Amino acid sequence: QRSISHRADLEQILDAITMGLSELFGDEVTMIRLIDADESTTHVLASSHGLPDSVANAIRRLPISTGPGGHAIRDGALVVVNDLAASPDAVPALVDFGVTTMMAAPVHENGRTVGAVLVGSRDGARTFGDPEQEALLAFAEHASIALTDADALAGMHRSLHDALTRLPNRAQFVDRLDAAMNA
């Protein structure tokens, strides 16, 4: 929350969310996946904690039809998978890494589902009950707020700067002139 309110860089906020998930849940794998801005049929790994580079690289880009994250994005709802290997949402690289249980919650930007926050465990006895599900949904809300805020800031910047030169535009000049005249 502090990172969001201080308007830290979006990447830093997403990393703080995955780290916070890991600390709260005590689970080995946490991640945030977002729909690729250039290819809406793909979701990409935006942030993760607890994955070796080889696994992270193997799952960096996945079709939207793949994994618990893709399922949460498609349905816009919480997904809990208690036996990942036997699930139609199985991701081979995660199963090979030993992840047995996962849950994913959708992340929104301006009301649209744009990604998912995920928690996974390598403990075969691990289950995710109502308190854990509610906590994941709360973290997904934080990610949603961060993404919506970043989009709003980018929109404000675009409205006051020339797209080609990135210099202040006429609207910003008039706004500053009005402010100076009223001061």
PDB file of C-alpha atoms in Angstrom:
ATOM      1  CA  GLN A   1       0.000   0.000   0.000  1.00  0.00           C
ATOM      2  CA  ARG A   2       2.843   2.355   0.828  1.00  0.00           C
ATOM      3  CA  SER A   3       4.440   1.793  -2.586  1.00  0.00           C
ATOM      4  CA  ILE A   4       1.140   2.543  -4.296  1.00  0.00           C
ATOM      5  CA  SER A   5       0.447   5.690  -2.275  1.00  0.00           C
ATOM      6  CA  HIS A   6       3.984   6.957  -2.904  1.00  0.00           C
ATOM      7  CA  ARG A   7       3.531   6.206  -6.606  1.00  0.00           C
ATOM      8  CA  ALA A   8       6.599   4.025  -6.850  1.00  0.00           C
ATOM      9  CA  ASP A   9       7.507   2.575 -10.226  1.00  0.00           C
ATOM     10  CA  LEU A  10       4.883  -0.007 -11.294  1.00  0.00           C
ATOM     11  CA  GLU A  11       7.478  -2.766 -11.560  1.00  0.00           C
ATOM     12  CA  GLN A  12       8.589  -2.083  -7.968  1.00  0.00           C
ATOM     13  CA  ILE A  13       4.972  -2.185  -6.777  1.00  0.00           C
ATOM     14  CA  LEU A  14       4.300  -5.512  -8.502  1.00  0.00           C
ATOM     15  CA  ASP A  15       7.511  -6.949  -7.026  1.00  0.00           C
ATOM     16  CA  ALA A  16       6.450  -5.720  -3.565  1.00  0.00           C
ATOM     17  CA  ILE A  17       3.091  -7.449  -3.999  1.00  0.00           C
ATOM     18  CA  THR A  18       4.663 -10.796  -4.946  1.00  0.00           C
ATOM     19  CA  MET A  19       7.128 -10.516  -2.059  1.00  0.00           C
ATOM     20  CA  GLY A  20       4.324  -9.601   0.363  1.00  0.00           C
ATOM     21  CA  LEU A  21       2.287 -12.585  -0.832  1.00  0.00           C
ATOM     22  CA  SER A  22       5.214 -14.883  -0.203  1.00  0.00           C
ATOM     23  CA  GLU A  23       5.774 -13.500   3.289  1.00  0.00           C
ATOM     24  CA  LEU A  24       2.097 -13.646   4.247  1.00  0.00           C
ATOM     25  CA  PHE A  25       1.344 -17.080   2.820  1.00  0.00           C
ATOM     26  CA  GLY A  26       4.714 -18.667   3.489  1.00  0.00           C
ATOM     27  CA  ASP A  27       4.472 -20.379   0.113  1.00  0.00           C
ATOM     28  CA  GLU A  28       7.291 -20.907  -2.307  1.00  0.00           C
ATOM     29  CA  VAL A  29       5.808 -19.473  -5.507  1.00  0.00           C
ATOM     30  CA  THR A  30       4.041 -16.151  -6.045  1.00  0.00           C
ATOM     31  CA  MET A  31       3.533 -14.293  -9.284  1.00  0.00           C
ATOM     32  CA  ILE A  32       1.603 -11.678 -11.183  1.00  0.00           C
ATOM     33  CA  ARG A  33       0.651 -12.382 -14.777  1.00  0.00           C
ATOM     34  CA  LEU A  34      -0.702  -9.697 -17.127  1.00  0.00           C
ATOM     35  CA  ILE A  35      -2.312  -9.880 -20.531  1.00  0.00           C
ATOM     36  CA  ASP A  36       0.280  -8.923 -23.148  1.00  0.00           C
ATOM     37  CA  ALA A  37      -0.494  -5.377 -24.344  1.00  0.00           C
ATOM     38  CA  ASP A  38       0.448  -6.302 -27.925  1.00  0.00           C
ATOM     39  CA  GLU A  39      -1.122  -9.771 -28.058  1.00  0.00           C
ATOM     40  CA  SER A  40      -4.340 -10.215 -26.066  1.00  0.00           C
ATOM     41  CA  THR A  41      -4.266 -14.012 -26.485  1.00  0.00           C
ATOM     42  CA  THR A  42      -1.139 -14.229 -24.307  1.00  0.00           C
ATOM     43  CA  HIS A  43      -0.409 -13.521 -20.650  1.00  0.00           C
ATOM     44  CA  VAL A  44       3.103 -12.721 -19.473  1.00  0.00           C
ATOM     45  CA  LEU A  45       4.970 -13.033 -16.210  1.00  0.00           C
ATOM     46  CA  ALA A  46       5.151  -9.486 -14.840  1.00  0.00           C
ATOM     47  CA  SER A  47       6.605 -10.358 -11.427  1.00  0.00           C
ATOM     48  CA  SER A  48       7.474 -13.502  -9.514  1.00  0.00           C
ATOM     49  CA  HIS A  49       9.055 -14.741  -6.324  1.00  0.00           C
ATOM     50  CA  GLY A  50      10.406 -18.215  -5.645  1.00  0.00           C
ATOM     51  CA  LEU A  51      10.871 -19.404  -9.207  1.00  0.00           C
ATOM     52  CA  PRO A  52      14.268 -20.420 -10.548  1.00  0.00           C
ATOM     53  CA  ASP A  53      15.203 -18.597 -13.751  1.00  0.00           C
ATOM     54  CA  SER A  54      14.709 -21.744 -15.835  1.00  0.00           C
ATOM     55  CA  VAL A  55      11.084 -22.107 -14.685  1.00  0.00           C
ATOM     56  CA  ALA A  56      10.383 -18.369 -14.959  1.00  0.00           C
ATOM     57  CA  ASN A  57      11.719 -18.381 -18.525  1.00  0.00           C
ATOM     58  CA  ALA A  58       9.636 -21.456 -19.409  1.00  0.00           C
ATOM     59  CA  ILE A  59       6.428 -19.748 -18.281  1.00  0.00           C
ATOM     60  CA  ARG A  60       7.280 -16.158 -19.241  1.00  0.00           C
ATOM     61  CA  ARG A  61       4.672 -16.138 -22.041  1.00  0.00           C
ATOM     62  CA  LEU A  62       1.656 -18.443 -22.035  1.00  0.00           C
ATOM     63  CA  PRO A  63      -1.513 -18.607 -24.108  1.00  0.00           C
ATOM     64  CA  ILE A  64      -4.519 -17.103 -22.322  1.00  0.00           C
ATOM     65  CA  SER A  65      -6.019 -20.607 -22.266  1.00  0.00           C
ATOM     66  CA  THR A  66      -3.151 -21.908 -20.100  1.00  0.00           C
ATOM     67  CA  GLY A  67      -2.752 -22.265 -16.349  1.00  0.00           C
ATOM     68  CA  PRO A  68      -4.666 -21.125 -13.286  1.00  0.00           C
ATOM     69  CA  GLY A  69      -3.678 -17.532 -14.123  1.00  0.00           C
ATOM     70  CA  GLY A  70      -5.186 -17.788 -17.591  1.00  0.00           C
ATOM     71  CA  HIS A  71      -8.295 -19.386 -16.081  1.00  0.00           C
ATOM     72  CA  ALA A  72      -8.699 -16.501 -13.573  1.00  0.00           C
ATOM     73  CA  ILE A  73      -8.201 -13.964 -16.377  1.00  0.00           C
ATOM     74  CA  ARG A  74     -10.725 -15.650 -18.703  1.00  0.00           C
ATOM     75  CA  ASP A  75     -13.407 -16.092 -16.013  1.00  0.00           C
ATOM     76  CA  GLY A  76     -12.639 -12.961 -13.984  1.00  0.00           C
ATOM     77  CA  ALA A  77     -12.962 -15.051 -10.829  1.00  0.00           C
ATOM     78  CA  LEU A  78     -10.903 -16.734  -8.119  1.00  0.00           C
ATOM     79  CA  VAL A  79      -9.496 -20.125  -9.146  1.00  0.00           C
ATOM     80  CA  VAL A  80      -8.288 -22.738  -6.638  1.00  0.00           C
ATOM     81  CA  VAL A  81      -6.461 -25.831  -7.925  1.00  0.00           C
ATOM     82  CA  ASN A  82      -5.753 -28.449  -5.250  1.00  0.00           C
ATOM     83  CA  ASP A  83      -4.018 -30.959  -7.544  1.00  0.00           C
ATOM     84  CA  LEU A  84      -2.162 -29.058 -10.246  1.00  0.00           C
ATOM     85  CA  ALA A  85      -0.756 -32.133 -11.979  1.00  0.00           C
ATOM     86  CA  ALA A  86      -4.258 -33.592 -12.501  1.00  0.00           C
ATOM     87  CA  SER A  87      -5.851 -30.275 -13.449  1.00  0.00           C
ATOM     88  CA  PRO A  88      -6.710 -29.172 -16.986  1.00  0.00           C
ATOM     89  CA  ASP A  89      -4.984 -25.932 -15.898  1.00  0.00           C
ATOM     90  CA  ALA A  90      -1.665 -27.725 -15.336  1.00  0.00           C
ATOM     91  CA  VAL A  91       1.453 -25.877 -16.495  1.00  0.00           C
ATOM     92  CA  PRO A  92       4.133 -28.542 -17.132  1.00  0.00           C
ATOM     93  CA  ALA A  93       7.070 -26.380 -16.009  1.00  0.00           C
ATOM     94  CA  LEU A  94       5.360 -25.649 -12.678  1.00  0.00           C
ATOM     95  CA  VAL A  95       4.371 -29.303 -12.179  1.00  0.00           C
ATOM     96  CA  ASP A  96       7.957 -30.380 -12.972  1.00  0.00           C
ATOM     97  CA  PHE A  97       9.190 -27.817 -10.407  1.00  0.00           C
ATOM     98  CA  GLY A  98       6.968 -29.548  -7.844  1.00  0.00           C
ATOM     99  CA  VAL A  99       4.107 -27.074  -7.500  1.00  0.00           C
ATOM    100  CA  THR A 100       1.105 -29.094  -6.343  1.00  0.00           C
ATOM    101  CA  THR A 101      -1.474 -26.494  -5.294  1.00  0.00           C
ATOM    102  CA  MET A 102      -2.243 -23.058  -6.741  1.00  0.00           C
ATOM    103  CA  MET A 103      -4.789 -20.316  -6.571  1.00  0.00           C
ATOM    104  CA  ALA A 104      -5.228 -17.283  -8.770  1.00  0.00           C
ATOM    105  CA  ALA A 105      -7.279 -14.097  -8.410  1.00  0.00           C
ATOM    106  CA  PRO A 106      -8.090 -11.713 -11.263  1.00  0.00           C
ATOM    107  CA  VAL A 107      -6.491  -8.276 -11.480  1.00  0.00           C
ATOM    108  CA  HIS A 108      -8.397  -5.384 -13.032  1.00  0.00           C
ATOM    109  CA  GLU A 109      -7.489  -2.087 -14.644  1.00  0.00           C
ATOM    110  CA  ASN A 110     -10.286   0.438 -15.026  1.00  0.00           C
ATOM    111  CA  GLY A 111     -12.808  -2.374 -14.559  1.00  0.00           C
ATOM    112  CA  ARG A 112     -11.324  -4.740 -17.183  1.00  0.00           C
ATOM    113  CA  THR A 113      -9.645  -8.008 -16.217  1.00  0.00           C
ATOM    114  CA  VAL A 114      -6.021  -7.612 -17.270  1.00  0.00           C
ATOM    115  CA  GLY A 115      -4.158 -10.219 -15.262  1.00  0.00           C
ATOM    116  CA  ALA A 116      -3.972 -12.445 -12.217  1.00  0.00           C
ATOM    117  CA  VAL A 117      -2.144 -12.738  -8.920  1.00  0.00           C
ATOM    118  CA  LEU A 118      -1.091 -16.319  -8.100  1.00  0.00           C
ATOM    119  CA  VAL A 119       0.174 -18.282  -5.119  1.00  0.00           C
ATOM    120  CA  GLY A 120       1.499 -21.814  -5.413  1.00  0.00           C
ATOM    121  CA  SER A 121       2.835 -24.387  -3.006  1.00  0.00           C
ATOM    122  CA  ARG A 122       5.161 -27.344  -3.356  1.00  0.00           C
ATOM    123  CA  ASP A 123       3.740 -28.861  -0.165  1.00  0.00           C
ATOM    124  CA  GLY A 124       1.405 -31.672  -1.262  1.00  0.00           C
ATOM    125  CA  ALA A 125      -0.668 -31.296   1.907  1.00  0.00           C
ATOM    126  CA  ARG A 126      -1.258 -27.538   1.413  1.00  0.00           C
ATOM    127  CA  THR A 127      -4.818 -26.338   0.869  1.00  0.00           C
ATOM    128  CA  PHE A 128      -6.129 -22.820   0.480  1.00  0.00           C
ATOM    129  CA  GLY A 129      -9.167 -22.107   2.670  1.00  0.00           C
ATOM    130  CA  ASP A 130     -11.452 -19.095   2.884  1.00  0.00           C
ATOM    131  CA  PRO A 131      -8.994 -16.876   4.832  1.00  0.00           C
ATOM    132  CA  GLU A 132      -6.231 -17.474   2.263  1.00  0.00           C
ATOM    133  CA  GLN A 133      -8.633 -16.889  -0.609  1.00  0.00           C
ATOM    134  CA  GLU A 134      -9.804 -13.597   0.905  1.00  0.00           C
ATOM    135  CA  ALA A 135      -6.195 -12.507   1.432  1.00  0.00           C
ATOM    136  CA  LEU A 136      -5.323 -13.290  -2.193  1.00  0.00           C
ATOM    137  CA  LEU A 137      -8.338 -11.308  -3.370  1.00  0.00           C
ATOM    138  CA  ALA A 138      -7.116  -8.364  -1.252  1.00  0.00           C
ATOM    139  CA  PHE A 139      -3.660  -8.548  -2.857  1.00  0.00           C
ATOM    140  CA  ALA A 140      -5.345  -8.668  -6.280  1.00  0.00           C
ATOM    141  CA  GLU A 141      -7.205  -5.479  -5.339  1.00  0.00           C
ATOM    142  CA  HIS A 142      -3.890  -3.803  -4.496  1.00  0.00           C
ATOM    143  CA  ALA A 143      -2.454  -4.842  -7.860  1.00  0.00           C
ATOM    144  CA  SER A 144      -5.626  -3.536  -9.544  1.00  0.00           C
ATOM    145  CA  ILE A 145      -5.298  -0.170  -7.805  1.00  0.00           C
ATOM    146  CA  ALA A 146      -1.633   0.070  -8.809  1.00  0.00           C
ATOM    147  CA  LEU A 147      -2.365  -0.733 -12.459  1.00  0.00           C
ATOM    148  CA  THR A 148      -5.316   1.665 -12.654  1.00  0.00           C
ATOM    149  CA  ASP A 149      -3.282   4.436 -11.018  1.00  0.00           C
ATOM    150  CA  ALA A 150      -0.340   3.865 -13.371  1.00  0.00           C
ATOM    151  CA  ASP A 151      -2.722   4.025 -16.342  1.00  0.00           C
ATOM    152  CA  ALA A 152      -4.260   7.269 -15.061  1.00  0.00           C
ATOM    153  CA  LEU A 153      -0.829   8.846 -14.571  1.00  0.00           C
ATOM    154  CA  ALA A 154       0.236   7.807 -18.052  1.00  0.00           C
ATOM    155  CA  GLY A 155      -2.969   9.304 -19.464  1.00  0.00           C
ATOM    156  CA  MET A 156      -2.348  12.588 -17.664  1.00  0.00           C
ATOM    157  CA  HIS A 157       1.202  12.673 -18.987  1.00  0.00           C
ATOM    158  CA  ARG A 158       0.001  11.956 -22.543  1.00  0.00           C
ATOM    159  CA  SER A 159      -2.603  14.720 -22.319  1.00  0.00           C
ATOM    160  CA  LEU A 160       0.011  17.325 -21.371  1.00  0.00           C
ATOM    161  CA  HIS A 161       2.917  16.264 -23.606  1.00  0.00           C
ATOM    162  CA  ASP A 162       3.482  15.938 -27.328  1.00  0.00           C
ATOM    163  CA  ALA A 163       3.516  12.264 -28.352  1.00  0.00           C
ATOM    164  CA  LEU A 164       6.441  12.685 -30.753  1.00  0.00           C
ATOM    165  CA  THR A 165       8.776  15.040 -28.896  1.00  0.00           C
ATOM    166  CA  ARG A 166       7.503  14.377 -25.348  1.00  0.00           C
ATOM    167  CA  LEU A 167       7.786  18.106 -24.727  1.00  0.00           C
ATOM    168  CA  PRO A 168       5.033  19.992 -22.897  1.00  0.00           C
ATOM    169  CA  ASN A 169       2.141  20.714 -25.260  1.00  0.00           C
ATOM    170  CA  ARG A 170      -0.231  23.672 -25.667  1.00  0.00           C
ATOM    171  CA  ALA A 171      -2.663  22.352 -23.037  1.00  0.00           C
ATOM    172  CA  GLN A 172       0.088  22.301 -20.426  1.00  0.00           C
ATOM    173  CA  PHE A 173       1.288  25.763 -21.507  1.00  0.00           C
ATOM    174  CA  VAL A 174      -2.220  27.223 -21.118  1.00  0.00           C
ATOM    175  CA  ASP A 175      -2.676  25.469 -17.754  1.00  0.00           C
ATOM    176  CA  ARG A 176       0.615  26.861 -16.430  1.00  0.00           C
ATOM    177  CA  LEU A 177      -0.128  30.313 -17.821  1.00  0.00           C
ATOM    178  CA  ASP A 178      -3.545  30.343 -16.082  1.00  0.00           C
ATOM    179  CA  ALA A 179      -1.939  29.222 -12.823  1.00  0.00           C
ATOM    180  CA  ALA A 180       0.715  31.945 -13.059  1.00  0.00           C
ATOM    181  CA  MET A 181      -1.860  34.620 -13.840  1.00  0.00           C
ATOM    182  CA  ASN A 182      -4.045  33.570 -10.894  1.00  0.00           C
ATOM    183  CA  ALA A 183      -1.153  33.456  -8.438  1.00  0.00           C
TER     184      ALA A 183
END
